Short mmCIF file of C-alpha atoms in Angstrom, two decimals:
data_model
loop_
_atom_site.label_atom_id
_atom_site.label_comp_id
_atom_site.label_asym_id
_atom_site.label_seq_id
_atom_site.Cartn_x
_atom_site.Cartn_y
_atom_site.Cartn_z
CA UNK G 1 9.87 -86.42 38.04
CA UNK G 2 12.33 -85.64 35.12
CA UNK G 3 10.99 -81.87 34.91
CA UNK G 4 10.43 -79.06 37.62
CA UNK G 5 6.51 -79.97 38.87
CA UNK G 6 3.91 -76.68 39.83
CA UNK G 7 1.05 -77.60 41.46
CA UNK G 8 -1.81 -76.11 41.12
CA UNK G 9 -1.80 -75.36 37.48
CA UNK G 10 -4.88 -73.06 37.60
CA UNK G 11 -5.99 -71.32 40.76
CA UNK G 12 -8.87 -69.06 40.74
CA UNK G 13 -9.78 -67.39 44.64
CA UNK G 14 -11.11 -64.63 45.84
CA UNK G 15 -9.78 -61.24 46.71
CA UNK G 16 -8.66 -61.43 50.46
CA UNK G 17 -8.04 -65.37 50.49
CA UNK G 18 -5.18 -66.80 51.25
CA UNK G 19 -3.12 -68.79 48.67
CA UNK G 20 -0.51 -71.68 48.30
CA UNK G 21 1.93 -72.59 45.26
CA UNK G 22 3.85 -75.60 45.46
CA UNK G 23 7.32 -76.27 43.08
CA UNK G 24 8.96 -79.83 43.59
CA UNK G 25 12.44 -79.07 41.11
CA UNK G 26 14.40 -81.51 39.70
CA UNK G 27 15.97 -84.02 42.04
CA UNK G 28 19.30 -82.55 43.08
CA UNK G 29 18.86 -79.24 42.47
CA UNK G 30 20.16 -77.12 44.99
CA UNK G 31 18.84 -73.89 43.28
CA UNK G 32 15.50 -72.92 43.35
CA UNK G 33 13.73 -69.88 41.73
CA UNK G 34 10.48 -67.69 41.62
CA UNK G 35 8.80 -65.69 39.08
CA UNK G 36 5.81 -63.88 38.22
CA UNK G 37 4.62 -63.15 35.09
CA UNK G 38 2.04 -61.11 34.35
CA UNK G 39 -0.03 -60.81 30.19
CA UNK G 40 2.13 -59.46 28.12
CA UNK G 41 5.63 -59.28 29.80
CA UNK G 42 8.57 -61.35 30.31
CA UNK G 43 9.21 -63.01 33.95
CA UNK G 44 10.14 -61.25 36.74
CA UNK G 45 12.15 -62.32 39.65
CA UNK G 46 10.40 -63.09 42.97
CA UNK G 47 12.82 -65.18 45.33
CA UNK G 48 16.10 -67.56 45.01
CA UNK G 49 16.82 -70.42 47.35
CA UNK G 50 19.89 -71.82 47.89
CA UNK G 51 19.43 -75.06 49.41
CA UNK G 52 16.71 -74.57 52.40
CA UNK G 53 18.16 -70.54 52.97
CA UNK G 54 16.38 -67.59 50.76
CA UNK G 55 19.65 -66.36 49.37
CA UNK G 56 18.04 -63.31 47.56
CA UNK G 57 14.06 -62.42 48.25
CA UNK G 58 14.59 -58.78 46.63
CA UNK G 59 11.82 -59.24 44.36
CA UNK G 60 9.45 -60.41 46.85
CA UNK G 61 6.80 -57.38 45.84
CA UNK G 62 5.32 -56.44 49.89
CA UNK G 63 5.22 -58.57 53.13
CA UNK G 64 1.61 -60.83 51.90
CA UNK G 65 4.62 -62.35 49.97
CA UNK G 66 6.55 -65.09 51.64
CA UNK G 67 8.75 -68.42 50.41
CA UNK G 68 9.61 -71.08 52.37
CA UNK G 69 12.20 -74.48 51.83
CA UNK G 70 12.27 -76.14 54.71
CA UNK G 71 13.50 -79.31 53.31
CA UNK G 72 15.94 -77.91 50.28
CA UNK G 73 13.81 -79.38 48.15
CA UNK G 74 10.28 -78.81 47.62
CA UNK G 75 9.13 -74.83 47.56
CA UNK G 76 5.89 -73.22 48.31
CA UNK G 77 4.92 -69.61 47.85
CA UNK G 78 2.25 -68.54 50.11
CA UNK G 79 0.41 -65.13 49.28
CA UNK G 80 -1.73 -63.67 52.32
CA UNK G 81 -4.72 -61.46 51.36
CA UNK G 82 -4.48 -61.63 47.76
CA UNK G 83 -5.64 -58.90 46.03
CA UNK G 84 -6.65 -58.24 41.99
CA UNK G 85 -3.03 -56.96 40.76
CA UNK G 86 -1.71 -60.57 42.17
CA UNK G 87 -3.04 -62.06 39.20
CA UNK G 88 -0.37 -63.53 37.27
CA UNK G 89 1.68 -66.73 36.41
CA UNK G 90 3.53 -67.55 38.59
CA UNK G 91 7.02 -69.44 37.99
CA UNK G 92 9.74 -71.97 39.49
CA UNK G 93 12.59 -72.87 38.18
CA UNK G 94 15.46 -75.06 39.60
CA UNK G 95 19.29 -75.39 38.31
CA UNK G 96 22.27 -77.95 39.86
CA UNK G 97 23.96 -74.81 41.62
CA UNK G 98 23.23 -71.41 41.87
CA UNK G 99 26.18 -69.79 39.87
CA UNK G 100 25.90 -67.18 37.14
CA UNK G 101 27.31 -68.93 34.29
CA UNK G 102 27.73 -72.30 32.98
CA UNK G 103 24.71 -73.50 34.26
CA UNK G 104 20.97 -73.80 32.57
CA UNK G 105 17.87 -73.02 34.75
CA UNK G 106 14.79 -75.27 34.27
CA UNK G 107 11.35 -73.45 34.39
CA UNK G 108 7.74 -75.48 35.80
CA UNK G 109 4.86 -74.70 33.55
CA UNK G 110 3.84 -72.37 36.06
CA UNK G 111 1.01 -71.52 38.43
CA UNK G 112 -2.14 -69.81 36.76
CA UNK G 113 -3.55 -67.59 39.94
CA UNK G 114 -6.44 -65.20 39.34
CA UNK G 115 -7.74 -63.02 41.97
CA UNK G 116 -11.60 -62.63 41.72
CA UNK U 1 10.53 -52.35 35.05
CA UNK U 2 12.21 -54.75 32.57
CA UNK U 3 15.50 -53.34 31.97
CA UNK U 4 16.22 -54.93 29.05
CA UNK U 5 14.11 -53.77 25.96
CA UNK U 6 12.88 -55.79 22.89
CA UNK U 7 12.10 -55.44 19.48
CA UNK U 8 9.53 -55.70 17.78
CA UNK U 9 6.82 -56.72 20.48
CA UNK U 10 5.21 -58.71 17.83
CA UNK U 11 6.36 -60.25 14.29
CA UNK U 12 4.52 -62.14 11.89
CA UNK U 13 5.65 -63.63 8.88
CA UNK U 14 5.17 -66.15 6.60
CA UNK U 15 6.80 -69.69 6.51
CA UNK U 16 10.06 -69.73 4.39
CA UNK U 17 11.27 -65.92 5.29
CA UNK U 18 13.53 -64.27 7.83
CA UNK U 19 13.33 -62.55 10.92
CA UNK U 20 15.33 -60.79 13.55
CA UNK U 21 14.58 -59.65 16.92
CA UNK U 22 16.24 -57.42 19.19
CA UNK U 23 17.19 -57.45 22.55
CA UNK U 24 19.13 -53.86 24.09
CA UNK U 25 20.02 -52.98 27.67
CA UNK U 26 22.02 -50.15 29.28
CA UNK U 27 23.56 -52.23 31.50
CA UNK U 28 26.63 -54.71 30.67
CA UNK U 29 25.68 -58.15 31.73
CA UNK U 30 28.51 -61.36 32.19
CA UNK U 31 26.02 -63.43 29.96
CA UNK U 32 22.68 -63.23 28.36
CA UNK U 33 20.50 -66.23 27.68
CA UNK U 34 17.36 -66.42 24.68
CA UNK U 35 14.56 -68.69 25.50
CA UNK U 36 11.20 -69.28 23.84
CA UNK U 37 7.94 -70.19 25.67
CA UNK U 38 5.03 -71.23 24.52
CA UNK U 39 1.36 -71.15 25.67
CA UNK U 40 1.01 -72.61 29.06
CA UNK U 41 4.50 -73.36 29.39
CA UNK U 42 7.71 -72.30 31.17
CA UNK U 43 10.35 -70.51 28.98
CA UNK U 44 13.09 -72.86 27.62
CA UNK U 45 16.47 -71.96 27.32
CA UNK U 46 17.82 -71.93 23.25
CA UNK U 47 21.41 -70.88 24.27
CA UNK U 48 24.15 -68.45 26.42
CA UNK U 49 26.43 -66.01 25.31
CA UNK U 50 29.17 -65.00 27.36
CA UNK U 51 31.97 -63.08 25.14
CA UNK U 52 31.53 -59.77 23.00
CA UNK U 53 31.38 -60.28 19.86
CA UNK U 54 30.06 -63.83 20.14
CA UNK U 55 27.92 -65.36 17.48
CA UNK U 56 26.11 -68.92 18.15
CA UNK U 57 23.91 -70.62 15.88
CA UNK U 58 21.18 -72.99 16.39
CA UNK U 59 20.01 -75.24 13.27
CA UNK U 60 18.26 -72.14 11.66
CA UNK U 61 18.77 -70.00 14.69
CA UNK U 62 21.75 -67.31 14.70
CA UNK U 63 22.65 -65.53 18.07
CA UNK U 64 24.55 -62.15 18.22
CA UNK U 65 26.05 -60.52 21.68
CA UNK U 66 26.99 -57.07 20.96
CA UNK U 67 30.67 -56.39 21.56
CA UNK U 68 30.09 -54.30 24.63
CA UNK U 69 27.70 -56.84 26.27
CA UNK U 70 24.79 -54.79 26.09
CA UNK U 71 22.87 -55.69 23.55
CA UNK U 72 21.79 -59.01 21.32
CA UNK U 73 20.09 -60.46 18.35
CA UNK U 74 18.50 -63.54 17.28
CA UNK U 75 17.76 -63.94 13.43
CA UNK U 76 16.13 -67.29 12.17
CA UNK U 77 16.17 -68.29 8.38
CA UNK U 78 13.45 -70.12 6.44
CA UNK U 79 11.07 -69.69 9.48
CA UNK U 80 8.63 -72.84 10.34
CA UNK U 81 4.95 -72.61 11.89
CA UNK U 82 7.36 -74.54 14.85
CA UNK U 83 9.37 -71.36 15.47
CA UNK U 84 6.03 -69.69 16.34
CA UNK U 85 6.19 -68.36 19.77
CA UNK U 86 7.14 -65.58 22.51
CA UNK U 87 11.02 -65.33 22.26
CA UNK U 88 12.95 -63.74 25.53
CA UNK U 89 16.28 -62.12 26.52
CA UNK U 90 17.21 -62.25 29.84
CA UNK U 91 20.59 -61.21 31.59
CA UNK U 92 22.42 -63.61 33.48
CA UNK U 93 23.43 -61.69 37.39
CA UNK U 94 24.52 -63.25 40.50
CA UNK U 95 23.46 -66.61 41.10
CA UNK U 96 21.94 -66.90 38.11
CA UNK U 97 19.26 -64.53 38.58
CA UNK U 98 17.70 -63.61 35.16
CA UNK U 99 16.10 -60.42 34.08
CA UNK U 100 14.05 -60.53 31.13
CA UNK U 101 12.68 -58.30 28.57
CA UNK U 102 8.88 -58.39 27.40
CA UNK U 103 9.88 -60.86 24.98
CA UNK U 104 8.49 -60.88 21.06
CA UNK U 105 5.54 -62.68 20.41
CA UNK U 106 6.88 -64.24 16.63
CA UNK U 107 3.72 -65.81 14.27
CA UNK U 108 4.76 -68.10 11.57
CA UNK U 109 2.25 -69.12 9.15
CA UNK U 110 2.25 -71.80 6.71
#
C-alpha cells in the first residue's frame, strides 16, 4: 500500500488476554517504529527496528511487552496479560533509513486497544 | 514523562485570527520536527528544523527554533476551521527516535 497499514484498527479484550498488533510500513522501509499513546498526551516511544534486528526496545514498558520482525518488513506487537493501564493507541511508523536527520517518519493510523 | 513541554494545552479561536504555540525543553536536540494529527489518525509531519535561529514557513504556518536548540514556536495567520487539530513537537535523537510533547489541541471556528 502507499501508506504504513495497522491492523486491527479497534481492539477491545479483556483484562488478562493476550493481544496482537500488526504494522505492514511502506515498501522499502528499512525503519520501523512503535508508539503508544495514551488520551491526552503526545506519543511515546515503544521499540525501533532496523531491518529484522530491534535496534532500540528502551521504551518497551515491562516484559508482557515484546516486538518481533522476522521478515524486515511486516511488525507485530504482541502484549501478554494485558491489563487496564494498556489501554492506549498504539502507533507504527516506518522511514527509508533509520538516521536522525534528513529523513521523514510515516505514522499508521494506529491501533485502538482497550482493556476491559 | 514528556520532556518536552507545550503551550497552551488547548487554544481556540476564531477563523481569520492568529495563534502561537509553544514548544520548550531543557535538553538541546540536533532537530525538532512539528506535526499535526487529527482524530483517528497518525501525526503528520509539517516540517524540521535543524539550525538555531532557524525560521521556516509553511503557506500560513511560521516555524521558530530557538537559538540554543531548546525551544520552538509555531504561529499561523488568518487561521482556517482546516488548521483545527492537536499540533506536536517532538525532538529528533538517534535514529530518528522522536520524543514528543502533549501536543496543543488548536479549535478553529468559522
Amino acid at each position: 500500500g502507499a501508506g504504513v497499514s495497522q491492523t486491527p484498527s479497534n481492539k477491545v479484550t479483556e483484562k488478562g488476554k493476550y493481544v496482537e498488533l500488526r504494522c505492514d510500513p511502506i515498501s522499502g522501509h528499512t525503519a520501523l517504529y512503535w508508539y503508544r499513546q495514551s488520551l491526552g498526551q503526545g506519543p511515546e516511544f515503544l521499540i525501533y527496528f532496523q531491518g529484522t534486528g530491534a535496534a532500540d526496545d528502551s521504551g518497551l514498558p515491562n516484559d508482557r511487552f515484546f516486538a518481533v520482525r522476522p521478515e524486515g518488513s511486516v511488525s507485530t506487537l504482541k502484549i501478554q496479560r494485558t491489563e487496564r493501564g494498556d489501554s492506549a493507541v498504539y502507533l507504527c511508523a516506518s522511514s527509508l533509513t533509520g538516521t536522525s536527520s534528513g529523513n521523514t517518519i510515516y505514522f499508521g493510523e494506529g491501533s485502538w486497544l482497550t482493556v476491559v | 514523562t514528556q520532556l518536552l513541554e507545550q503551550s497552551p494545552q488547548f487554544l481556540s479561536i476564531q477563523e481569520g485570527e492568529n495563534l502561537t504555540v509553544y514548544c520548550n525543553s531543557s535538553s538541546v536536540f540536533s532537530s525538532l520536527q512539528w506535526y499535526r494529527q487529527e482524530p483517528g489518525e497518525g501525526p503528520v509531519l509539517l516540517v524540521t528544523v535543524v539550525t538555531g535561529g532557524e525560521v521556516k514557513k509553511l503557506k500560513r504556518l511560521t516555524f521558530q527554533f530557538g537559538d540554543a536548540r531548546k525551544d520552538s514556536s509555531l504561529h499561523i495567520t488568518a487561521a482556517q476551521p482546516g488548521d483545527t487539530g492537536l499540533y506536536l513537537c517532538a525532538g529528533v535523537g538517534s535514529w530518528g527516535k522522536l520524543q514528543f510533547g502533549a501536543g496543543t489541541q488548536v479549535v478553529v471556528t468559522p
